[in-house]
Amino acid sequence: MSENTTPVWVDFGTPDFEGSAGFFAQLFGWTYERNADFGGYGNFSRGSSLVAGGMEVAPDQGIPPCWTIYFRADDIAAATEKAKAAGATVFCEPMPVGDLGFMAVIADPTGAVFGLWQPGSHKGFVRANEPGNPVWFELSTRDKTAGVAFYSDLFGWSARPYESEGPDYTVFATPETGEFAGSIDASSFLPEGVPNHWLVYFGVTDTDAAVEKAQSLGGTVLAPAFDTPNGRIAVLADPKGIAFGVVSVS
């Protein structure tokens, strides 16, 4: 297994690429280009650095609009088999994406969907705690014990309880990257019908201003802004229902 099994890429699926792309580009100051060789897949950049991707998904494919987080796997075939053995469901077996790398899409035993990425020429985003970048990744699940055990075993992440007044929370870390993700017990607040899922948080300079701008662009507020020891956060959705978080970064 790779020494670095942390997130290396995020992308969204949407029934309206230009609509969702325009929303995120305006909100985060991104630019984007579409690649005709890969079905019009879009790559989003902040300055000269790639930060995310996006693609149009036909409504009849049955895939809800969402962000997918991809974790690095230097041996994607072995990681996929290990996930299967631990009770995961594989939606997309490892497949090449040109010379860019190999991808797989998997649901953990609690139903939360994530991706694996074995880099080729596409190494993913550069992790930076800056506005417009993916800065935190959170597993919202009704069975946190099973979720934490699955990812700790699959990727070798360490997991520690996070003391707070809110729902039970666990923080994931690796020796190479430090703390980078968490898992929250969502059994008390996740609406019926909403599956367990991973949520990506993007850095912003001012959370309240980002919320206001998202609303002006047609987005909705799923969780109003509130303060945490690690920054002021909010959970939003684009006009097509793609959920994501924002968190203030210095």
PDB file of N, CA and C in Angstrom, residues 7-93:
ATOM      1  N   PRO A   7      -6.242  12.007   0.213  1.00  0.00           N
ATOM      2  CA  PRO A   7      -6.914  12.488  -1.007  1.00  0.00           C
ATOM      3  C   PRO A   7      -5.942  13.167  -1.977  1.00  0.00           C
ATOM      4  N   VAL A   8      -6.089  12.822  -3.256  1.00  0.00           N
ATOM      5  CA  VAL A   8      -5.260  13.448  -4.289  1.00  0.00           C
ATOM      6  C   VAL A   8      -6.104  14.138  -5.356  1.00  0.00           C
ATOM      7  N   TRP A   9      -7.425  13.907  -5.349  1.00  0.00           N
ATOM      8  CA  TRP A   9      -8.274  14.516  -6.368  1.00  0.00           C
ATOM      9  C   TRP A   9      -9.715  14.533  -5.893  1.00  0.00           C
ATOM     10  N   VAL A  10     -10.460  15.513  -6.386  1.00  0.00           N
ATOM     11  CA  VAL A  10     -11.910  15.574  -6.184  1.00  0.00           C
ATOM     12  C   VAL A  10     -12.539  15.962  -7.513  1.00  0.00           C
ATOM     13  N   ASP A  11     -13.688  15.382  -7.808  1.00  0.00           N
ATOM     14  CA  ASP A  11     -14.435  15.847  -8.976  1.00  0.00           C
ATOM     15  C   ASP A  11     -15.930  15.716  -8.722  1.00  0.00           C
ATOM     16  N   PHE A  12     -16.700  16.472  -9.486  1.00  0.00           N
ATOM     17  CA  PHE A  12     -18.147  16.424  -9.329  1.00  0.00           C
ATOM     18  C   PHE A  12     -18.796  15.840 -10.570  1.00  0.00           C
ATOM     19  N   GLY A  13     -19.957  15.240 -10.367  1.00  0.00           N
ATOM     20  CA  GLY A  13     -20.827  14.815 -11.446  1.00  0.00           C
ATOM     21  C   GLY A  13     -22.089  15.639 -11.376  1.00  0.00           C
ATOM     22  N   THR A  14     -22.587  16.092 -12.524  1.00  0.00           N
ATOM     23  CA  THR A  14     -23.738  16.981 -12.556  1.00  0.00           C
ATOM     24  C   THR A  14     -24.513  16.789 -13.851  1.00  0.00           C
ATOM     25  N   PRO A  15     -25.821  17.010 -13.833  1.00  0.00           N
ATOM     26  CA  PRO A  15     -26.572  16.940 -15.093  1.00  0.00           C
ATOM     27  C   PRO A  15     -26.382  18.188 -15.956  1.00  0.00           C
ATOM     28  N   ASP A  16     -25.749  19.209 -15.400  1.00  0.00           N
ATOM     29  CA  ASP A  16     -25.544  20.477 -16.121  1.00  0.00           C
ATOM     30  C   ASP A  16     -24.127  20.956 -15.850  1.00  0.00           C
ATOM     31  N   PHE A  17     -23.182  20.508 -16.691  1.00  0.00           N
ATOM     32  CA  PHE A  17     -21.786  20.846 -16.416  1.00  0.00           C
ATOM     33  C   PHE A  17     -21.557  22.349 -16.387  1.00  0.00           C
ATOM     34  N   GLU A  18     -22.004  23.055 -17.405  1.00  0.00           N
ATOM     35  CA  GLU A  18     -21.721  24.485 -17.466  1.00  0.00           C
ATOM     36  C   GLU A  18     -22.346  25.230 -16.295  1.00  0.00           C
ATOM     37  N   GLY A  19     -23.530  24.799 -15.877  1.00  0.00           N
ATOM     38  CA  GLY A  19     -24.174  25.444 -14.745  1.00  0.00           C
ATOM     39  C   GLY A  19     -23.383  25.258 -13.462  1.00  0.00           C
ATOM     40  N   SER A  20     -22.997  24.012 -13.166  1.00  0.00           N
ATOM     41  CA  SER A  20     -22.228  23.743 -11.950  1.00  0.00           C
ATOM     42  C   SER A  20     -20.824  24.327 -12.048  1.00  0.00           C
ATOM     43  N   ALA A  21     -20.205  24.210 -13.221  1.00  0.00           N
ATOM     44  CA  ALA A  21     -18.855  24.745 -13.403  1.00  0.00           C
ATOM     45  C   ALA A  21     -18.830  26.249 -13.191  1.00  0.00           C
ATOM     46  N   GLY A  22     -19.824  26.946 -13.745  1.00  0.00           N
ATOM     47  CA  GLY A  22     -19.889  28.390 -13.567  1.00  0.00           C
ATOM     48  C   GLY A  22     -20.069  28.778 -12.113  1.00  0.00           C
ATOM     49  N   PHE A  23     -20.883  28.012 -11.400  1.00  0.00           N
ATOM     50  CA  PHE A  23     -21.112  28.284  -9.977  1.00  0.00           C
ATOM     51  C   PHE A  23     -19.800  28.185  -9.197  1.00  0.00           C
ATOM     52  N   PHE A  24     -19.110  27.055  -9.320  1.00  0.00           N
ATOM     53  CA  PHE A  24     -17.895  26.857  -8.537  1.00  0.00           C
ATOM     54  C   PHE A  24     -16.766  27.790  -8.984  1.00  0.00           C
ATOM     55  N   ALA A  25     -16.679  28.061 -10.276  1.00  0.00           N
ATOM     56  CA  ALA A  25     -15.646  28.962 -10.771  1.00  0.00           C
ATOM     57  C   ALA A  25     -15.827  30.364 -10.187  1.00  0.00           C
ATOM     58  N   GLN A  26     -17.070  30.836 -10.168  1.00  0.00           N
ATOM     59  CA  GLN A  26     -17.318  32.170  -9.621  1.00  0.00           C
ATOM     60  C   GLN A  26     -17.142  32.204  -8.112  1.00  0.00           C
ATOM     61  N   LEU A  27     -17.556  31.142  -7.442  1.00  0.00           N
ATOM     62  CA  LEU A  27     -17.474  31.116  -5.983  1.00  0.00           C
ATOM     63  C   LEU A  27     -16.030  31.075  -5.502  1.00  0.00           C
ATOM     64  N   PHE A  28     -15.192  30.264  -6.160  1.00  0.00           N
ATOM     65  CA  PHE A  28     -13.833  30.051  -5.674  1.00  0.00           C
ATOM     66  C   PHE A  28     -12.748  30.733  -6.510  1.00  0.00           C
ATOM     67  N   GLY A  29     -13.148  31.421  -7.584  1.00  0.00           N
ATOM     68  CA  GLY A  29     -12.150  32.079  -8.408  1.00  0.00           C
ATOM     69  C   GLY A  29     -11.362  31.134  -9.277  1.00  0.00           C
ATOM     70  N   TRP A  30     -11.996  30.034  -9.682  1.00  0.00           N
ATOM     71  CA  TRP A  30     -11.332  29.043 -10.528  1.00  0.00           C
ATOM     72  C   TRP A  30     -11.511  29.389 -12.006  1.00  0.00           C
ATOM     73  N   THR A  31     -10.621  28.846 -12.812  1.00  0.00           N
ATOM     74  CA  THR A  31     -10.822  28.792 -14.255  1.00  0.00           C
ATOM     75  C   THR A  31     -10.932  27.325 -14.632  1.00  0.00           C
ATOM     76  N   TYR A  32     -11.476  27.045 -15.827  1.00  0.00           N
ATOM     77  CA  TYR A  32     -11.584  25.636 -16.207  1.00  0.00           C
ATOM     78  C   TYR A  32     -11.492  25.458 -17.705  1.00  0.00           C
ATOM     79  N   GLU A  33     -11.070  24.255 -18.073  1.00  0.00           N
ATOM     80  CA  GLU A  33     -11.009  23.839 -19.471  1.00  0.00           C
ATOM     81  C   GLU A  33     -11.609  22.449 -19.580  1.00  0.00           C
ATOM     82  N   ARG A  34     -12.327  22.202 -20.683  1.00  0.00           N
ATOM     83  CA  ARG A  34     -12.913  20.893 -20.918  1.00  0.00           C
ATOM     84  C   ARG A  34     -12.060  20.119 -21.920  1.00  0.00           C
ATOM     85  N   ASN A  35     -11.996  18.805 -21.716  1.00  0.00           N
ATOM     86  CA  ASN A  35     -11.168  17.934 -22.546  1.00  0.00           C
ATOM     87  C   ASN A  35     -12.065  17.054 -23.407  1.00  0.00           C
ATOM     88  N   ALA A  36     -12.057  17.317 -24.710  1.00  0.00           N
ATOM     89  CA  ALA A  36     -12.914  16.555 -25.624  1.00  0.00           C
ATOM     90  C   ALA A  36     -12.533  15.087 -25.694  1.00  0.00           C
ATOM     91  N   ASP A  37     -11.277  14.763 -25.364  1.00  0.00           N
ATOM     92  CA  ASP A  37     -10.828  13.369 -25.423  1.00  0.00           C
ATOM     93  C   ASP A  37     -11.417  12.524 -24.302  1.00  0.00           C
ATOM     94  N   PHE A  38     -11.931  13.171 -23.276  1.00  0.00           N
ATOM     95  CA  PHE A  38     -12.488  12.437 -22.136  1.00  0.00           C
ATOM     96  C   PHE A  38     -13.919  12.883 -21.868  1.00  0.00           C
ATOM     97  N   GLY A  39     -14.715  12.925 -22.928  1.00  0.00           N
ATOM     98  CA  GLY A  39     -16.140  13.208 -22.794  1.00  0.00           C
ATOM     99  C   GLY A  39     -16.466  14.592 -22.281  1.00  0.00           C
ATOM    100  N   GLY A  40     -15.579  15.548 -22.531  1.00  0.00           N
ATOM    101  CA  GLY A  40     -15.832  16.899 -22.048  1.00  0.00           C
ATOM    102  C   GLY A  40     -15.523  17.093 -20.575  1.00  0.00           C
ATOM    103  N   TYR A  41     -14.735  16.188 -19.989  1.00  0.00           N
ATOM    104  CA  TYR A  41     -14.337  16.317 -18.578  1.00  0.00           C
ATOM    105  C   TYR A  41     -13.641  17.666 -18.375  1.00  0.00           C
ATOM    106  N   GLY A  42     -13.987  18.332 -17.288  1.00  0.00           N
ATOM    107  CA  GLY A  42     -13.411  19.640 -17.024  1.00  0.00           C
ATOM    108  C   GLY A  42     -12.369  19.605 -15.929  1.00  0.00           C
ATOM    109  N   ASN A  43     -11.278  20.314 -16.139  1.00  0.00           N
ATOM    110  CA  ASN A  43     -10.257  20.492 -15.112  1.00  0.00           C
ATOM    111  C   ASN A  43     -10.283  21.930 -14.628  1.00  0.00           C
ATOM    112  N   PHE A  44     -10.344  22.097 -13.323  1.00  0.00           N
ATOM    113  CA  PHE A  44     -10.430  23.418 -12.706  1.00  0.00           C
ATOM    114  C   PHE A  44      -9.086  23.789 -12.083  1.00  0.00           C
ATOM    115  N   SER A  45      -8.706  25.034 -12.269  1.00  0.00           N
ATOM    116  CA  SER A  45      -7.424  25.510 -11.764  1.00  0.00           C
ATOM    117  C   SER A  45      -7.612  26.768 -10.927  1.00  0.00           C
ATOM    118  N   ARG A  46      -6.725  26.913  -9.990  1.00  0.00           N
ATOM    119  CA  ARG A  46      -6.613  28.153  -9.217  1.00  0.00           C
ATOM    120  C   ARG A  46      -5.224  28.679  -9.504  1.00  0.00           C
ATOM    121  N   GLY A  47      -5.145  29.719 -10.307  1.00  0.00           N
ATOM    122  CA  GLY A  47      -3.846  30.150 -10.801  1.00  0.00           C
ATOM    123  C   GLY A  47      -3.316  29.092 -11.753  1.00  0.00           C
ATOM    124  N   SER A  48      -2.102  28.636 -11.512  1.00  0.00           N
ATOM    125  CA  SER A  48      -1.511  27.610 -12.375  1.00  0.00           C
ATOM    126  C   SER A  48      -1.666  26.206 -11.811  1.00  0.00           C
ATOM    127  N   SER A  49      -2.373  26.062 -10.680  1.00  0.00           N
ATOM    128  CA  SER A  49      -2.473  24.763 -10.003  1.00  0.00           C
ATOM    129  C   SER A  49      -3.848  24.133 -10.204  1.00  0.00           C
ATOM    130  N   LEU A  50      -3.861  22.852 -10.588  1.00  0.00           N
ATOM    131  CA  LEU A  50      -5.117  22.113 -10.678  1.00  0.00           C
ATOM    132  C   LEU A  50      -5.672  21.877  -9.278  1.00  0.00           C
ATOM    133  N   VAL A  51      -6.987  22.061  -9.134  1.00  0.00           N
ATOM    134  CA  VAL A  51      -7.610  21.858  -7.825  1.00  0.00           C
ATOM    135  C   VAL A  51      -8.740  20.836  -7.841  1.00  0.00           C
ATOM    136  N   ALA A  52      -9.397  20.629  -9.013  1.00  0.00           N
ATOM    137  CA  ALA A  52     -10.575  19.760  -9.034  1.00  0.00           C
ATOM    138  C   ALA A  52     -10.968  19.453 -10.472  1.00  0.00           C
ATOM    139  N   GLY A  53     -11.924  18.543 -10.609  1.00  0.00           N
ATOM    140  CA  GLY A  53     -12.459  18.191 -11.917  1.00  0.00           C
ATOM    141  C   GLY A  53     -13.971  18.130 -11.878  1.00  0.00           C
ATOM    142  N   GLY A  54     -14.567  17.945 -13.049  1.00  0.00           N
ATOM    143  CA  GLY A  54     -16.018  17.837 -13.115  1.00  0.00           C
ATOM    144  C   GLY A  54     -16.458  17.233 -14.432  1.00  0.00           C
ATOM    145  N   MET A  55     -17.618  16.590 -14.413  1.00  0.00           N
ATOM    146  CA  MET A  55     -18.115  15.962 -15.634  1.00  0.00           C
ATOM    147  C   MET A  55     -19.636  15.992 -15.636  1.00  0.00           C
ATOM    148  N   GLU A  56     -20.191  15.939 -16.841  1.00  0.00           N
ATOM    149  CA  GLU A  56     -21.642  15.903 -16.980  1.00  0.00           C
ATOM    150  C   GLU A  56     -22.115  14.457 -16.912  1.00  0.00           C
ATOM    151  N   VAL A  57     -23.149  14.220 -16.120  1.00  0.00           N
ATOM    152  CA  VAL A  57     -23.708  12.890 -15.941  1.00  0.00           C
ATOM    153  C   VAL A  57     -25.176  12.935 -16.323  1.00  0.00           C
ATOM    154  N   ALA A  58     -25.573  12.097 -17.262  1.00  0.00           N
ATOM    155  CA  ALA A  58     -26.964  12.088 -17.716  1.00  0.00           C
ATOM    156  C   ALA A  58     -27.881  11.650 -16.579  1.00  0.00           C
ATOM    157  N   PRO A  59     -29.037  12.290 -16.448  1.00  0.00           N
ATOM    158  CA  PRO A  59     -29.976  11.935 -15.368  1.00  0.00           C
ATOM    159  C   PRO A  59     -30.358  10.458 -15.359  1.00  0.00           C
ATOM    160  N   ASP A  60     -30.429   9.831 -16.556  1.00  0.00           N
ATOM    161  CA  ASP A  60     -30.857   8.433 -16.596  1.00  0.00           C
ATOM    162  C   ASP A  60     -29.780   7.458 -16.121  1.00  0.00           C
ATOM    163  N   GLN A  61     -28.594   7.969 -15.792  1.00  0.00           N
ATOM    164  CA  GLN A  61     -27.543   7.104 -15.251  1.00  0.00           C
ATOM    165  C   GLN A  61     -27.765   6.787 -13.779  1.00  0.00           C
ATOM    166  N   GLY A  62     -28.672   7.513 -13.147  1.00  0.00           N
ATOM    167  CA  GLY A  62     -29.007   7.228 -11.762  1.00  0.00           C
ATOM    168  C   GLY A  62     -27.956   7.648 -10.757  1.00  0.00           C
ATOM    169  N   ILE A  63     -27.043   8.550 -11.155  1.00  0.00           N
ATOM    170  CA  ILE A  63     -25.989   9.022 -10.266  1.00  0.00           C
ATOM    171  C   ILE A  63     -26.369  10.408  -9.760  1.00  0.00           C
ATOM    172  N   PRO A  64     -26.524  10.582  -8.456  1.00  0.00           N
ATOM    173  CA  PRO A  64     -26.931  11.897  -7.947  1.00  0.00           C
ATOM    174  C   PRO A  64     -25.797  12.907  -8.100  1.00  0.00           C
ATOM    175  N   PRO A  65     -26.122  14.188  -8.255  1.00  0.00           N
ATOM    176  CA  PRO A  65     -25.082  15.216  -8.322  1.00  0.00           C
ATOM    177  C   PRO A  65     -24.275  15.228  -7.022  1.00  0.00           C
ATOM    178  N   CYS A  66     -22.978  15.115  -7.126  1.00  0.00           N
ATOM    179  CA  CYS A  66     -22.157  15.054  -5.913  1.00  0.00           C
ATOM    180  C   CYS A  66     -20.684  15.230  -6.241  1.00  0.00           C
ATOM    181  N   TRP A  67     -19.893  15.522  -5.209  1.00  0.00           N
ATOM    182  CA  TRP A  67     -18.439  15.480  -5.296  1.00  0.00           C
ATOM    183  C   TRP A  67     -17.976  14.072  -4.931  1.00  0.00           C
ATOM    184  N   THR A  68     -16.934  13.594  -5.600  1.00  0.00           N
ATOM    185  CA  THR A  68     -16.280  12.336  -5.245  1.00  0.00           C
ATOM    186  C   THR A  68     -14.842  12.634  -4.848  1.00  0.00           C
ATOM    187  N   ILE A  69     -14.417  12.062  -3.742  1.00  0.00           N
ATOM    188  CA  ILE A  69     -13.045  12.220  -3.252  1.00  0.00           C
ATOM    189  C   ILE A  69     -12.255  10.972  -3.628  1.00  0.00           C
ATOM    190  N   TYR A  70     -11.078  11.179  -4.230  1.00  0.00           N
ATOM    191  CA  TYR A  70     -10.220  10.073  -4.652  1.00  0.00           C
ATOM    192  C   TYR A  70      -8.989  10.000  -3.743  1.00  0.00           C
ATOM    193  N   PHE A  71      -8.763   8.794  -3.198  1.00  0.00           N
ATOM    194  CA  PHE A  71      -7.601   8.561  -2.357  1.00  0.00           C
ATOM    195  C   PHE A  71      -6.513   7.869  -3.185  1.00  0.00           C
ATOM    196  N   ARG A  72      -5.297   8.233  -2.927  1.00  0.00           N
ATOM    197  CA  ARG A  72      -4.195   7.675  -3.706  1.00  0.00           C
ATOM    198  C   ARG A  72      -3.962   6.212  -3.362  1.00  0.00           C
ATOM    199  N   ALA A  73      -3.693   5.435  -4.403  1.00  0.00           N
ATOM    200  CA  ALA A  73      -3.334   4.019  -4.239  1.00  0.00           C
ATOM    201  C   ALA A  73      -2.264   3.699  -5.273  1.00  0.00           C
ATOM    202  N   ASP A  74      -1.074   3.397  -4.823  1.00  0.00           N
ATOM    203  CA  ASP A  74      -0.008   3.079  -5.772  1.00  0.00           C
ATOM    204  C   ASP A  74      -0.223   1.725  -6.436  1.00  0.00           C
ATOM    205  N   ASP A  75      -0.979   0.845  -5.785  1.00  0.00           N
ATOM    206  CA  ASP A  75      -1.381  -0.429  -6.377  1.00  0.00           C
ATOM    207  C   ASP A  75      -2.893  -0.491  -6.278  1.00  0.00           C
ATOM    208  N   ILE A  76      -3.556   0.061  -7.271  1.00  0.00           N
ATOM    209  CA  ILE A  76      -5.015   0.214  -7.200  1.00  0.00           C
ATOM    210  C   ILE A  76      -5.734  -1.128  -7.242  1.00  0.00           C
ATOM    211  N   ALA A  77      -5.161  -2.106  -7.948  1.00  0.00           N
ATOM    212  CA  ALA A  77      -5.788  -3.427  -8.009  1.00  0.00           C
ATOM    213  C   ALA A  77      -5.792  -4.077  -6.622  1.00  0.00           C
ATOM    214  N   ALA A  78      -4.650  -3.990  -5.935  1.00  0.00           N
ATOM    215  CA  ALA A  78      -4.553  -4.579  -4.601  1.00  0.00           C
ATOM    216  C   ALA A  78      -5.463  -3.848  -3.615  1.00  0.00           C
ATOM    217  N   ALA A  79      -5.519  -2.513  -3.720  1.00  0.00           N
ATOM    218  CA  ALA A  79      -6.370  -1.745  -2.814  1.00  0.00           C
ATOM    219  C   ALA A  79      -7.845  -2.074  -3.038  1.00  0.00           C
ATOM    220  N   THR A  80      -8.232  -2.253  -4.295  1.00  0.00           N
ATOM    221  CA  THR A  80      -9.625  -2.596  -4.605  1.00  0.00           C
ATOM    222  C   THR A  80      -9.988  -3.964  -4.054  1.00  0.00           C
ATOM    223  N   GLU A  81      -9.098  -4.933  -4.218  1.00  0.00           N
ATOM    224  CA  GLU A  81      -9.362  -6.274  -3.691  1.00  0.00           C
ATOM    225  C   GLU A  81      -9.429  -6.259  -2.169  1.00  0.00           C
ATOM    226  N   LYS A  82      -8.577  -5.457  -1.541  1.00  0.00           N
ATOM    227  CA  LYS A  82      -8.605  -5.362  -0.081  1.00  0.00           C
ATOM    228  C   LYS A  82      -9.918  -4.736   0.392  1.00  0.00           C
ATOM    229  N   ALA A  83     -10.398  -3.725  -0.343  1.00  0.00           N
ATOM    230  CA  ALA A  83     -11.673  -3.101   0.003  1.00  0.00           C
ATOM    231  C   ALA A  83     -12.817  -4.104  -0.134  1.00  0.00           C
ATOM    232  N   LYS A  84     -12.808  -4.888  -1.218  1.00  0.00           N
ATOM    233  CA  LYS A  84     -13.837  -5.916  -1.408  1.00  0.00           C
ATOM    234  C   LYS A  84     -13.848  -6.902  -0.246  1.00  0.00           C
ATOM    235  N   ALA A  85     -12.661  -7.344   0.151  1.00  0.00           N
ATOM    236  CA  ALA A  85     -12.557  -8.324   1.223  1.00  0.00           C
ATOM    237  C   ALA A  85     -13.081  -7.775   2.541  1.00  0.00           C
ATOM    238  N   ALA A  86     -13.065  -6.444   2.675  1.00  0.00           N
ATOM    239  CA  ALA A  86     -13.546  -5.809   3.909  1.00  0.00           C
ATOM    240  C   ALA A  86     -15.023  -5.456   3.836  1.00  0.00           C
ATOM    241  N   GLY A  87     -15.695  -5.856   2.747  1.00  0.00           N
ATOM    242  CA  GLY A  87     -17.130  -5.647   2.650  1.00  0.00           C
ATOM    243  C   GLY A  87     -17.570  -4.499   1.773  1.00  0.00           C
ATOM    244  N   ALA A  88     -16.620  -3.885   1.044  1.00  0.00           N
ATOM    245  CA  ALA A  88     -16.977  -2.778   0.162  1.00  0.00           C
ATOM    246  C   ALA A  88     -17.628  -3.283  -1.122  1.00  0.00           C
ATOM    247  N   THR A  89     -18.340  -2.395  -1.794  1.00  0.00           N
ATOM    248  CA  THR A  89     -18.957  -2.680  -3.086  1.00  0.00           C
ATOM    249  C   THR A  89     -18.231  -1.865  -4.155  1.00  0.00           C
ATOM    250  N   VAL A  90     -17.792  -2.515  -5.223  1.00  0.00           N
ATOM    251  CA  VAL A  90     -17.063  -1.828  -6.284  1.00  0.00           C
ATOM    252  C   VAL A  90     -18.024  -1.465  -7.408  1.00  0.00           C
ATOM    253  N   PHE A  91     -18.177  -0.167  -7.653  1.00  0.00           N
ATOM    254  CA  PHE A  91     -19.026   0.316  -8.740  1.00  0.00           C
ATOM    255  C   PHE A  91     -18.258   0.398 -10.053  1.00  0.00           C
ATOM    256  N   CYS A  92     -16.985   0.705  -9.965  1.00  0.00           N
ATOM    257  CA  CYS A  92     -16.135   0.820 -11.151  1.00  0.00           C
ATOM    258  C   CYS A  92     -14.809   0.157 -10.840  1.00  0.00           C
ATOM    259  N   GLU A  93     -14.555  -0.976 -11.476  1.00  0.00           N
ATOM    260  CA  GLU A  93     -13.286  -1.665 -11.285  1.00  0.00           C
ATOM    261  C   GLU A  93     -12.132  -0.790 -11.805  1.00  0.00           C
TER     262      GLU A  93
END
